[in-house]
mmCIF file of C-alpha atoms and ligand atoms in Angstrom:
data_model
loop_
_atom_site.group_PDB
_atom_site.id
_atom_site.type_symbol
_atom_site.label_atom_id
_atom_site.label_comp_id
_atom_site.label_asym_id
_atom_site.label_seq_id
_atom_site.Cartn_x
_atom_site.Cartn_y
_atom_site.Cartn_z
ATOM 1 C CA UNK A 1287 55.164 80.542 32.187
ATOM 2 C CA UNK A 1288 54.275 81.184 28.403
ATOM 3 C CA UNK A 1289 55.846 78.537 26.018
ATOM 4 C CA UNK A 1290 55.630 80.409 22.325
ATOM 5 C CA UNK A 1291 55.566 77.656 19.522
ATOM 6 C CA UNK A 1292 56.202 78.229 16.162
ATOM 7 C CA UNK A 1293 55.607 75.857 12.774
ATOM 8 C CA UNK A 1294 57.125 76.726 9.622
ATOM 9 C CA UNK A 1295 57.954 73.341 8.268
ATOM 10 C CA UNK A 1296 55.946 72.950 4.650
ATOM 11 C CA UNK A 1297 52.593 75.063 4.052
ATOM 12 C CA UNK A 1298 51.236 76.837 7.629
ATOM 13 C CA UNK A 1299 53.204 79.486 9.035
ATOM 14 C CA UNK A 1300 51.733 78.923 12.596
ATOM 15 C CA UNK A 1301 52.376 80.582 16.316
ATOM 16 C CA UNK A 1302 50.897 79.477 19.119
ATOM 17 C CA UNK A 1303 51.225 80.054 23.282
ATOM 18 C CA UNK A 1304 51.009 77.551 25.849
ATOM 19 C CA UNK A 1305 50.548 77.855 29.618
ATOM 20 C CA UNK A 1306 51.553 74.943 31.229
ATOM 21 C CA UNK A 1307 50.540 75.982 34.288
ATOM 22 C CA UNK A 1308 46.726 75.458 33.365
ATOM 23 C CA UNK A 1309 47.213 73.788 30.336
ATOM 24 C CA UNK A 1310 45.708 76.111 28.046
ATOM 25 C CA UNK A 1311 46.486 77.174 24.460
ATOM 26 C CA UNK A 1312 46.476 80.274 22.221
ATOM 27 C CA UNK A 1313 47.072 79.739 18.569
ATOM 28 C CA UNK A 1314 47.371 81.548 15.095
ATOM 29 C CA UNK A 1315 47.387 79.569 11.834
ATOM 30 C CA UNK A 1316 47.737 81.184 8.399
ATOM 31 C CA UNK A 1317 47.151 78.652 5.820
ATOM 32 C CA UNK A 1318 48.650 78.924 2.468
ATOM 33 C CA UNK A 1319 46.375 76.158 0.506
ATOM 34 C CA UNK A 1320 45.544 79.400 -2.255
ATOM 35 C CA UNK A 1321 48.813 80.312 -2.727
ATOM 36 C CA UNK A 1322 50.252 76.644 -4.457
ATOM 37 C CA UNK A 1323 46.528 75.285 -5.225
ATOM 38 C CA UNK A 1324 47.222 76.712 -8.710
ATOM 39 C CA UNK A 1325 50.434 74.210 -9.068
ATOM 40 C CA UNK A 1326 49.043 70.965 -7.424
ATOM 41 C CA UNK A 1327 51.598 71.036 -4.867
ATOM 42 C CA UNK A 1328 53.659 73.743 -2.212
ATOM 43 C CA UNK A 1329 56.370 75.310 -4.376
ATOM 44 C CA UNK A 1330 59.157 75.815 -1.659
ATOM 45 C CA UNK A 1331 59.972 79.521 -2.356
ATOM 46 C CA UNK A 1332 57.055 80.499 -2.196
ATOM 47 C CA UNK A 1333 56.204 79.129 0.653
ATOM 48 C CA UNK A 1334 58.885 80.483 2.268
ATOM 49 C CA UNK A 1335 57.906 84.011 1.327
ATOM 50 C CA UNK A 1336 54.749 83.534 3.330
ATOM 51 C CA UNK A 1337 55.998 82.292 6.295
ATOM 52 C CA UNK A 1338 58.539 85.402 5.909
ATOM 53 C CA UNK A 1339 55.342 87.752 6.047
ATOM 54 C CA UNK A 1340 53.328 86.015 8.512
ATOM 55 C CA UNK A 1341 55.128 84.985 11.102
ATOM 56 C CA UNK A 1342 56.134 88.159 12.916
ATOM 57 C CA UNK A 1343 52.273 89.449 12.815
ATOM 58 C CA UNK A 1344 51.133 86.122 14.154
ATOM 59 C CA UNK A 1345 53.104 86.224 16.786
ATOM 60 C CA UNK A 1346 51.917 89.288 18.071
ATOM 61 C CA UNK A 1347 48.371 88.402 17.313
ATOM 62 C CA UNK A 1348 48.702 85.269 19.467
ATOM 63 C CA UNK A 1349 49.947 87.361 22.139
ATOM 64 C CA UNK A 1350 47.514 89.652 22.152
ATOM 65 C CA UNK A 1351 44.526 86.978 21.632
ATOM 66 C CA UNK A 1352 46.121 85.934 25.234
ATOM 67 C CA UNK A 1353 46.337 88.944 26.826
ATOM 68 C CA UNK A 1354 50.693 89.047 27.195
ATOM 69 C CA UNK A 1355 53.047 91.377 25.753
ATOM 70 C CA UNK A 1356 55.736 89.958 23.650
ATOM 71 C CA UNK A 1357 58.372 90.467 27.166
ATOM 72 C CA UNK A 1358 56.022 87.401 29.091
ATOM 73 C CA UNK A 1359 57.189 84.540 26.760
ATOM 74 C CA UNK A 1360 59.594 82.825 28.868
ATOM 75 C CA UNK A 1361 60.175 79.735 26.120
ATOM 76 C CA UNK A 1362 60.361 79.972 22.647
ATOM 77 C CA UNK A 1363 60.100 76.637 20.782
ATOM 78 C CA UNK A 1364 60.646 76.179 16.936
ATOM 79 C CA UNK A 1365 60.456 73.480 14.279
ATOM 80 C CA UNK A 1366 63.556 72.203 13.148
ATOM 81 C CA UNK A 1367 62.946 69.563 10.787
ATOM 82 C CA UNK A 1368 62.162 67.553 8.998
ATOM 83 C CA UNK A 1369 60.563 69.907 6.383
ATOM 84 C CA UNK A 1370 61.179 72.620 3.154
ATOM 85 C CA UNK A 1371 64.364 74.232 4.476
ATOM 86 C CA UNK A 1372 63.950 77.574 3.276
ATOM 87 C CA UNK A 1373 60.408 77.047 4.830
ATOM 88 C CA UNK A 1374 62.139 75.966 8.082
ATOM 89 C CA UNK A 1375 64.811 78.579 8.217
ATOM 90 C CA UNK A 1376 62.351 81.050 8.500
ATOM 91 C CA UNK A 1377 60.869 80.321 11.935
ATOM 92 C CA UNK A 1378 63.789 78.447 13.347
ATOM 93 C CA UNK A 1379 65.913 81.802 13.286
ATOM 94 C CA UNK A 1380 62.536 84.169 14.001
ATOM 95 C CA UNK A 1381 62.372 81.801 17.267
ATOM 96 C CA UNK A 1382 66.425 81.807 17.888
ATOM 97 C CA UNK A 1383 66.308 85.790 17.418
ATOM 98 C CA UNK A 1384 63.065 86.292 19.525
ATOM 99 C CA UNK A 1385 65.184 84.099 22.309
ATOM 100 C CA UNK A 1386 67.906 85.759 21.913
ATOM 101 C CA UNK A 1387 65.971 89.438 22.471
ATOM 102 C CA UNK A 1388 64.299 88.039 25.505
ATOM 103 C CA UNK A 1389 67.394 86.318 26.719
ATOM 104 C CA UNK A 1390 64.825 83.268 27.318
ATOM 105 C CA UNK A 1391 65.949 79.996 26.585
ATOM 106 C CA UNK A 1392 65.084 78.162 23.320
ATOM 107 C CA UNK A 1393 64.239 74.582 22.055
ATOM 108 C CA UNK A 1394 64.260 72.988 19.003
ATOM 109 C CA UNK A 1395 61.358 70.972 18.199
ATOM 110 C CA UNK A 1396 61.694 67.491 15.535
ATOM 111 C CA UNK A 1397 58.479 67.999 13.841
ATOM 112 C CA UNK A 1398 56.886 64.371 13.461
ATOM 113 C CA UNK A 1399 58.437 63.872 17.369
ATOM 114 C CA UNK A 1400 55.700 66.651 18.133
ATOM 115 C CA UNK A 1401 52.640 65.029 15.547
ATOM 116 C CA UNK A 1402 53.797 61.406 17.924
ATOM 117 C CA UNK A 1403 53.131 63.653 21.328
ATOM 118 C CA UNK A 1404 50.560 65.771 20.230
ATOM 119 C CA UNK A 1405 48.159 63.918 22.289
ATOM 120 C CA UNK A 1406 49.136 64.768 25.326
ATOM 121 C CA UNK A 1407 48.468 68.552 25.204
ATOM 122 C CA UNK A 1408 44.780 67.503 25.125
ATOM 123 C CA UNK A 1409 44.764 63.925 27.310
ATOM 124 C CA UNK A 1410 46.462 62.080 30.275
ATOM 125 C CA UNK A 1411 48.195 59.379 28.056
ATOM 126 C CA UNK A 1412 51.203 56.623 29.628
ATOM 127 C CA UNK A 1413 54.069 55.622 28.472
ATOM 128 C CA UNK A 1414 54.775 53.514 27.030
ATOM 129 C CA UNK A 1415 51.717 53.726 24.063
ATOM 130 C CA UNK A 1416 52.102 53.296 20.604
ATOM 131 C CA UNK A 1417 51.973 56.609 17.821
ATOM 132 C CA UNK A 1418 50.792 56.274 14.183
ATOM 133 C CA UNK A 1419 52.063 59.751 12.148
ATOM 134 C CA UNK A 1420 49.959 59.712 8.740
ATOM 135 C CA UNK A 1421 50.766 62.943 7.421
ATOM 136 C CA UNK A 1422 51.477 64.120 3.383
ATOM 137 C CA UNK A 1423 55.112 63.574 3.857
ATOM 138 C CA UNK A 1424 55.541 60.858 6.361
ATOM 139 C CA UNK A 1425 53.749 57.247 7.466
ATOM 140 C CA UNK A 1426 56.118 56.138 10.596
ATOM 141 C CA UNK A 1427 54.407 53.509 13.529
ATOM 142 C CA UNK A 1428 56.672 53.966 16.941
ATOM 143 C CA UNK A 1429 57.039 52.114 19.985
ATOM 144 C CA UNK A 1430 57.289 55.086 22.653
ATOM 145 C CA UNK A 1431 59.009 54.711 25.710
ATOM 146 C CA UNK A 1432 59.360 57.882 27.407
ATOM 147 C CA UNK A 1433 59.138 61.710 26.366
ATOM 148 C CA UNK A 1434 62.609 61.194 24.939
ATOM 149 C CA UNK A 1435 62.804 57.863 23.984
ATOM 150 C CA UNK A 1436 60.862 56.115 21.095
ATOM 151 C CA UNK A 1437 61.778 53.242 18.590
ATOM 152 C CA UNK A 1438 60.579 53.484 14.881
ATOM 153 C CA UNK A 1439 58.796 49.921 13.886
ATOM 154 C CA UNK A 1440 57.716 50.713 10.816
ATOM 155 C CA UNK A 1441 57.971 53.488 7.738
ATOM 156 C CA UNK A 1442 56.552 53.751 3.670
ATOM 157 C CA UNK A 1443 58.541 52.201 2.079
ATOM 158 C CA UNK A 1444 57.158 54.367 -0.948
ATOM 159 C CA UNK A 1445 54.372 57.276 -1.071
ATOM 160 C CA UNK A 1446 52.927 58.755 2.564
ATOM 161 C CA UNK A 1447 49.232 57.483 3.883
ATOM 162 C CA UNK A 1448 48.419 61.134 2.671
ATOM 163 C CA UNK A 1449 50.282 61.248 -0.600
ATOM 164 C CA UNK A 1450 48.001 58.083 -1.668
ATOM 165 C CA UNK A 1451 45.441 60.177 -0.467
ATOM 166 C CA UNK A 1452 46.028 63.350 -2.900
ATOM 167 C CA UNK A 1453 47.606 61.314 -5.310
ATOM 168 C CA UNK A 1454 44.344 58.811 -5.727
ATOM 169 C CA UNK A 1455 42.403 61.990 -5.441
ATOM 170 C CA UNK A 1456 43.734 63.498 -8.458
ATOM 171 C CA UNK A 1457 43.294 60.715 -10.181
ATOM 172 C CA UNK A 1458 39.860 60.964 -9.602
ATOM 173 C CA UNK A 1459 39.749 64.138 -10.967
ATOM 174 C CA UNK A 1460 39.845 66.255 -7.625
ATOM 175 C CA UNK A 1461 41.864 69.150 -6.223
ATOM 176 C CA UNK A 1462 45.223 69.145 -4.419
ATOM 177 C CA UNK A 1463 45.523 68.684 -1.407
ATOM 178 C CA UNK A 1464 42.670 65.874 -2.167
ATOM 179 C CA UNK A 1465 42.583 63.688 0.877
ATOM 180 C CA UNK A 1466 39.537 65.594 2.315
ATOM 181 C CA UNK A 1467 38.007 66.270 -1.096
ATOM 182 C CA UNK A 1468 38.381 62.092 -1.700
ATOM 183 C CA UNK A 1469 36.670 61.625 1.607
ATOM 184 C CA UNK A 1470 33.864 64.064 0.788
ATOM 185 C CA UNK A 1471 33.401 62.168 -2.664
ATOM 186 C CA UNK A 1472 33.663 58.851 -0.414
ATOM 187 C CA UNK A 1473 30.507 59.505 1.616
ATOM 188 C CA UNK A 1474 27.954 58.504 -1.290
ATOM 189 C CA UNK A 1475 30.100 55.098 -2.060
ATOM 190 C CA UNK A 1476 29.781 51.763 -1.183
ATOM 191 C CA UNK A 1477 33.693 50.704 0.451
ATOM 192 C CA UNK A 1478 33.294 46.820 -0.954
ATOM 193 C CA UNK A 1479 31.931 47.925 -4.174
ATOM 194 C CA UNK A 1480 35.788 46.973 -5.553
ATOM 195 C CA UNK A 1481 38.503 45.181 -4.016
ATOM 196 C CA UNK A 1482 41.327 47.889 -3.921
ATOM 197 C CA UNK A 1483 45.594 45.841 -3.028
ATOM 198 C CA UNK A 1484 46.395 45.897 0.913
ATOM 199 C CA UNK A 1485 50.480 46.288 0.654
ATOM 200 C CA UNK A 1486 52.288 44.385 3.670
ATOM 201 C CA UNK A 1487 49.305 43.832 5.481
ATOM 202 C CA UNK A 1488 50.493 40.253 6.139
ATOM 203 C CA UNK A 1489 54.049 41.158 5.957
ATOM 204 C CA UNK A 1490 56.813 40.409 8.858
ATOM 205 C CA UNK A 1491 58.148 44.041 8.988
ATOM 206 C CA UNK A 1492 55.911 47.029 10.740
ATOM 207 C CA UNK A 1493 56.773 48.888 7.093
ATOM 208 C CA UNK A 1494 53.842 49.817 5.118
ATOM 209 C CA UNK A 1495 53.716 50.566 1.149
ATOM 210 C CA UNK A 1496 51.202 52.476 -0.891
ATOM 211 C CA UNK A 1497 52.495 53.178 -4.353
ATOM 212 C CA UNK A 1498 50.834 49.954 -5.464
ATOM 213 C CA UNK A 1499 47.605 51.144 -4.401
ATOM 214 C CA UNK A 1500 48.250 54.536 -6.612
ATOM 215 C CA UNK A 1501 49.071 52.219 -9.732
ATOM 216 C CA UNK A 1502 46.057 49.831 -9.079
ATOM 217 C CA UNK A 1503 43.713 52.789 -9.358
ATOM 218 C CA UNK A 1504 45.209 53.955 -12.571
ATOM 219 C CA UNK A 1505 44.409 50.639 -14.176
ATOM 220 C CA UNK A 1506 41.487 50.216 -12.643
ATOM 221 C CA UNK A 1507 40.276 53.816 -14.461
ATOM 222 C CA UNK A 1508 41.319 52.831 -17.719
ATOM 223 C CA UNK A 1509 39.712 49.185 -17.524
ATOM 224 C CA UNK A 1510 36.466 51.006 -15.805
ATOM 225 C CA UNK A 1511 35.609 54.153 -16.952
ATOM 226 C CA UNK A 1512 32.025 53.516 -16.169
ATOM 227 C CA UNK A 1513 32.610 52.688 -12.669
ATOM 228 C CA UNK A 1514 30.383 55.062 -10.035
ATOM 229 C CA UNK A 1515 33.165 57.703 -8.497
ATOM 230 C CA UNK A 1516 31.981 57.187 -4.953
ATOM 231 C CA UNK A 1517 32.035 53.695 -4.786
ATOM 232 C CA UNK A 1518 35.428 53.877 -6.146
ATOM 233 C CA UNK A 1519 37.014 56.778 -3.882
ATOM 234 C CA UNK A 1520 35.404 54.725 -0.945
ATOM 235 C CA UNK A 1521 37.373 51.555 -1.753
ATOM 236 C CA UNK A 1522 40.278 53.002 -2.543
ATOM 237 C CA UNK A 1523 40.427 55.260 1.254
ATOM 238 C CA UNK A 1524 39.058 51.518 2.508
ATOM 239 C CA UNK A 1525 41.957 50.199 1.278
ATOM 240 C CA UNK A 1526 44.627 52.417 2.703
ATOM 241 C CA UNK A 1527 42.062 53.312 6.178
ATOM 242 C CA UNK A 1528 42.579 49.028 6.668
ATOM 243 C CA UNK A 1529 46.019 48.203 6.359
ATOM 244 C CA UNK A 1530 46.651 51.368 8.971
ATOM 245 C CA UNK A 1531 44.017 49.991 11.304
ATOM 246 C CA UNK A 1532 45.024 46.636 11.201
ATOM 247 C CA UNK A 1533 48.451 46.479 10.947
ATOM 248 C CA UNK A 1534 48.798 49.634 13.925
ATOM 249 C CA UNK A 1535 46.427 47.249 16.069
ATOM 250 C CA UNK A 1536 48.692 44.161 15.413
ATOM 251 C CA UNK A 1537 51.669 45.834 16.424
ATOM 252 C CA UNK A 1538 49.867 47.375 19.863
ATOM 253 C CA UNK A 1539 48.961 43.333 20.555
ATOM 254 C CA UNK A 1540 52.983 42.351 19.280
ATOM 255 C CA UNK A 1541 54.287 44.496 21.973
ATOM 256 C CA UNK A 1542 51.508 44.679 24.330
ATOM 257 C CA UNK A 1543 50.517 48.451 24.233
ATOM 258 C CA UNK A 1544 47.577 49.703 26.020
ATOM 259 C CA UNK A 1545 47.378 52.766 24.275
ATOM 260 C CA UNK A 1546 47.791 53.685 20.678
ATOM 261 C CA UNK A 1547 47.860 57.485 19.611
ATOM 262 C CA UNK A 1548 47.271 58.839 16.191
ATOM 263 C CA UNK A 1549 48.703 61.806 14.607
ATOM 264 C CA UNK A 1550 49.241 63.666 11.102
ATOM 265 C CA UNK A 1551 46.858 65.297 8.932
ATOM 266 C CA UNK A 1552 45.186 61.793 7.418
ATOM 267 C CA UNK A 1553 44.059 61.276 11.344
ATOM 268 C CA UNK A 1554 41.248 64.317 9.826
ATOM 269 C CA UNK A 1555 39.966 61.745 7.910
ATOM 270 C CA UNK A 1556 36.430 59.999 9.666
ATOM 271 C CA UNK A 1557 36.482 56.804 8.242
ATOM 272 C CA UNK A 1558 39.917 56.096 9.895
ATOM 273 C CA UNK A 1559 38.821 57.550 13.076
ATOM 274 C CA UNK A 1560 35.630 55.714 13.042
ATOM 275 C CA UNK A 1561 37.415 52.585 12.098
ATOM 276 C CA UNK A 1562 40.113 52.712 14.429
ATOM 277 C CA UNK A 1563 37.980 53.529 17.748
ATOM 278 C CA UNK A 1564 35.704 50.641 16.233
ATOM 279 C CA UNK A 1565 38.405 48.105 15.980
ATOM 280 C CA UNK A 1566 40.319 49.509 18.952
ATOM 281 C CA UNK A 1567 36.779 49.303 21.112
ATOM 282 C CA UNK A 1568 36.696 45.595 20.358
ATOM 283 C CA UNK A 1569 40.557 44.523 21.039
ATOM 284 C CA UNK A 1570 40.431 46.100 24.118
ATOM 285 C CA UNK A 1571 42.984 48.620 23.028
ATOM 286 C CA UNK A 1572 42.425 52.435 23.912
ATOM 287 C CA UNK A 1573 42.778 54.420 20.588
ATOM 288 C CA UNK A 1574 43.717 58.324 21.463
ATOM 289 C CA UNK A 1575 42.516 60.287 18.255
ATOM 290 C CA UNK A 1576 43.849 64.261 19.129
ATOM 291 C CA UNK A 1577 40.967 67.113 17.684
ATOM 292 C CA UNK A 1578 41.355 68.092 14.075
ATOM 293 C CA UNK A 1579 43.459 71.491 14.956
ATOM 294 C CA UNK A 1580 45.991 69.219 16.934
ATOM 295 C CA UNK A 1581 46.440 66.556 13.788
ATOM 296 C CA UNK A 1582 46.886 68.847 11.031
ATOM 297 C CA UNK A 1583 49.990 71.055 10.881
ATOM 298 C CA UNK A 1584 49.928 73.392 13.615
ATOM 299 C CA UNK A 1585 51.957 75.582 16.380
ATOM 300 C CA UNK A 1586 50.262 74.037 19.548
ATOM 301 C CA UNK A 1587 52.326 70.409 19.570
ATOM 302 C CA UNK A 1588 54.966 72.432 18.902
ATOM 303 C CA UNK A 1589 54.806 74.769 21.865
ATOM 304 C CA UNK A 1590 54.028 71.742 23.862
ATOM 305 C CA UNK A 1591 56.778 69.351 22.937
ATOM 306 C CA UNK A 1592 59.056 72.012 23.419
ATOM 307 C CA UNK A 1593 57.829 72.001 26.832
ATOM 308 C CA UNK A 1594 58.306 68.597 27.228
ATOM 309 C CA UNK A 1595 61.681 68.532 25.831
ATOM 310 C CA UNK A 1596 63.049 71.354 27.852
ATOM 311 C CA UNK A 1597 61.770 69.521 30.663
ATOM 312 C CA UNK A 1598 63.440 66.133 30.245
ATOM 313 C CA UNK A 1599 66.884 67.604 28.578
ATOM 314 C CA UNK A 1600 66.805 71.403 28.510
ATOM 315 C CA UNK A 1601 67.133 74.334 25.849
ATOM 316 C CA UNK A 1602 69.088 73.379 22.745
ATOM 317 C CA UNK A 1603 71.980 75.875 21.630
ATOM 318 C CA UNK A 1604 71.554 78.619 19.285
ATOM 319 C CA UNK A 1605 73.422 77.333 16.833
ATOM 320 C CA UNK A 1606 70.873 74.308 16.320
ATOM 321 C CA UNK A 1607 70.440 73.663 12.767
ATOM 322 C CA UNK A 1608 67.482 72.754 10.189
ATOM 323 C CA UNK A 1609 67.358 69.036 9.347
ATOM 324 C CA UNK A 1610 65.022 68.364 6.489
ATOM 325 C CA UNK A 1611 64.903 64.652 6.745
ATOM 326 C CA UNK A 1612 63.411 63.061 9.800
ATOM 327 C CA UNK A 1613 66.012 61.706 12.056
ATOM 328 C CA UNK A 1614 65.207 59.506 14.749
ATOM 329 C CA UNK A 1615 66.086 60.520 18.267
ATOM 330 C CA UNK A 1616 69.408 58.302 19.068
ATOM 331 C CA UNK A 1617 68.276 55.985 22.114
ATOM 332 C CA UNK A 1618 69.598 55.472 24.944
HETATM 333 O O1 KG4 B 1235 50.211 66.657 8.792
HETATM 334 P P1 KG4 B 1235 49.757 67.428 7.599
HETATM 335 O O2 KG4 B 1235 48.764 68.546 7.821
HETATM 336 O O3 KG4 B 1235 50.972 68.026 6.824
HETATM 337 C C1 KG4 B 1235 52.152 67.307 6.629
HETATM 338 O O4 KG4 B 1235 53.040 67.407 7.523
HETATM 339 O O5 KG4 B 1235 52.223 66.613 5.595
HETATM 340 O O6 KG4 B 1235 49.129 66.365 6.575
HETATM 341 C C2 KG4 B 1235 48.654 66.741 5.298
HETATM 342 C C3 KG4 B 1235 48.076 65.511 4.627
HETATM 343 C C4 KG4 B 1235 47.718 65.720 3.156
HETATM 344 O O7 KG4 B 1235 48.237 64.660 2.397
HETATM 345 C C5 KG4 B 1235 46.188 65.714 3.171
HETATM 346 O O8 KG4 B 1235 45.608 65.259 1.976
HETATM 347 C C6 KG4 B 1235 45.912 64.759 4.296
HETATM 348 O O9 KG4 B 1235 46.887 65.084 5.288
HETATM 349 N N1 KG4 B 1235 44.557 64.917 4.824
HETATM 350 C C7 KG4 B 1235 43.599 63.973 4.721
HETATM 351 C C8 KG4 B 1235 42.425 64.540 5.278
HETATM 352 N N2 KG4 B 1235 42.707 65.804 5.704
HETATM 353 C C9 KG4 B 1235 44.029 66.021 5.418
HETATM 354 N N3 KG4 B 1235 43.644 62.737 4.226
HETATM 355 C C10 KG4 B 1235 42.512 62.022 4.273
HETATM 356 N N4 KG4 B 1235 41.344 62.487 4.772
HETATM 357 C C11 KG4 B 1235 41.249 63.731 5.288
HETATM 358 N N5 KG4 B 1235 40.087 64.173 5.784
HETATM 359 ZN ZN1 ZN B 1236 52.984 67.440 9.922
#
């Protein structure tokens, strides 16, 4: 069996193969950081030109990287949503037409469902655990129950863990995307050098905010321009790194979860990952933190939720459509 994934969602065109027979994984990424670098953020049409001109040829590279022809895909699996739509478009129908060709069937694959599972293509891990997604366009904590069932505690209420990450980090002066540039400038600084706002932390709801934390740094730059950049980029990913930790941890101890698994692109970042298997070692909870090609954007979860999914409720129709927003699965 050779489950083909594909990611088009936002800014990697991506293909990858799974074999879950042994459990191993083939996988393409083509990265389009140059291409919007030069306007701070993805412009959508572009993006969708690139993942119009990649995602044939990676296909066929990841085939040939594992030794198949094209004919020995028996699953094709494609992101759906939530994403750019003309961005999603584009590998949704290449994976619906590919399906079609090979008269094999197809899934369609919920995006942040797949950054929640992700895990699992690497480790054993139990339902029922807990998943934090901290990615540039979403911050959601779920209660998982099975492969199909989940419950959404908590959401932003505002700005993604990673948006306060680029968005602080271009305050500071650095590049877009600037969550791993504001880590790098991090290393140097002293994390309790300045006393950066923890939204919610104590709040009833699982919901986290971190606009606030954008505005405090703005004020804080105008009121200290003197203030050593390291020190400052270190309290500010303290601030947003603690309220994750803490508030994930309290809600594994609320509802008695073993297991809590990270995913998203912010789960790159070392001082969470060193904080959470830190604060996870001492409450006796078992934090899961999947390798940095499984947490950033990429085909692999893809290939393997759609695996799961076909599994638990079979191919999805060929007329399944984009959905740019997340949508929870209905329960039940
Ligand atoms: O999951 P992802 O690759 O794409 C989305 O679906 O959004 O996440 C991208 C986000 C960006 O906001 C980026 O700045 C952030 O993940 N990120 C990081 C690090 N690496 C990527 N944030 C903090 N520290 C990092 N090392
Ligand atoms: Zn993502």
């Amino acid at each position: 069996m050779w489950v083909l994934g594909l990611e088009s969602s936002c800014d990697e065109t991506a293909a990858a193969l799974y074999h879950p027979e042994s459990g191993r994984f083939f996988e393409r990424v083509a990265r389009q950081l140059a291409v919007h670098a030069p306007y701070g953020g993805v412009v959508p049409e572009l993006a969708s030109r690139c993942h119009l001109e990649t995602i044939s040829p990676l296909t066929h590279a990841v085939c040939a990287d594992a030794g198949i022809a094209l004919a020995a895909i028996t699953h094709v699996a494609a992101t759906a949503g939530p994403g750019l739509a003309g961005a999603l478009i584009v590998g949704l129908s290449y994976g619906k037409a590919l399906a079609a060709g090979l008269a094999v069937p197809f899934v369609a694959v919920n995006h942040i469902e797949a950054h929640m599972y992700a895990a699992g293509a690497e480790a054993e891990v139990h339902t029922p655990f807990l998943a934090l997604v901290v990615s540039g366009g979403h911050t959601l904590l779920v209660d998982i129950h099975d492969a199909l069932q989940y419950t959404v505690l908590g959401r932003t209420r505002d700005d993604a863990a990673g948006e306060a990450f680029d968005k602080g980090a271009k305050l500071l002066g650095l590049g877009y995307p600037g969550g791993q540039a504001l880590q790098e400038l991090a290393r140097g600084g002293n994390p309790r050098a300045y006393a950066f706002p923890r939204a919610m932390l104590h709040d009833q709801s699982w919901d986290f905010s971190f606009s606030g934390l954008k505005t405090a740094l703005v004020y804080f730059r105008r009121d200290h321009p003197e203030a050593h950049l390291p020190d400052v980029a270190a309290a500010y990913q303290e601030a947003i790194v603690d309220v994750l930790v803490r508030k994930t941890l309290r809600a594994a101890r609320h509802f008695r979860r073993a297991t809590v698994v990270l995913g998203g692109g912010v789960t790159a970042n070392t001082r969470l990952r060193e904080h959470f298997l830190a604060e996870g070692a001492r409450q006796g909870v078992r934090v899961l933190l999947p390798s940095f090609a499984l947490c950033t954007d990429n085909a692999r979860m893809i290939a393997y939720r759609g695996w799961q999914v076909y599994g638990a409720r079979g191919a999805s129709t060929l007329d399944a459509d984009i959905f740019p927003a997340f949508v929870a699965a209905p329960r039940g």
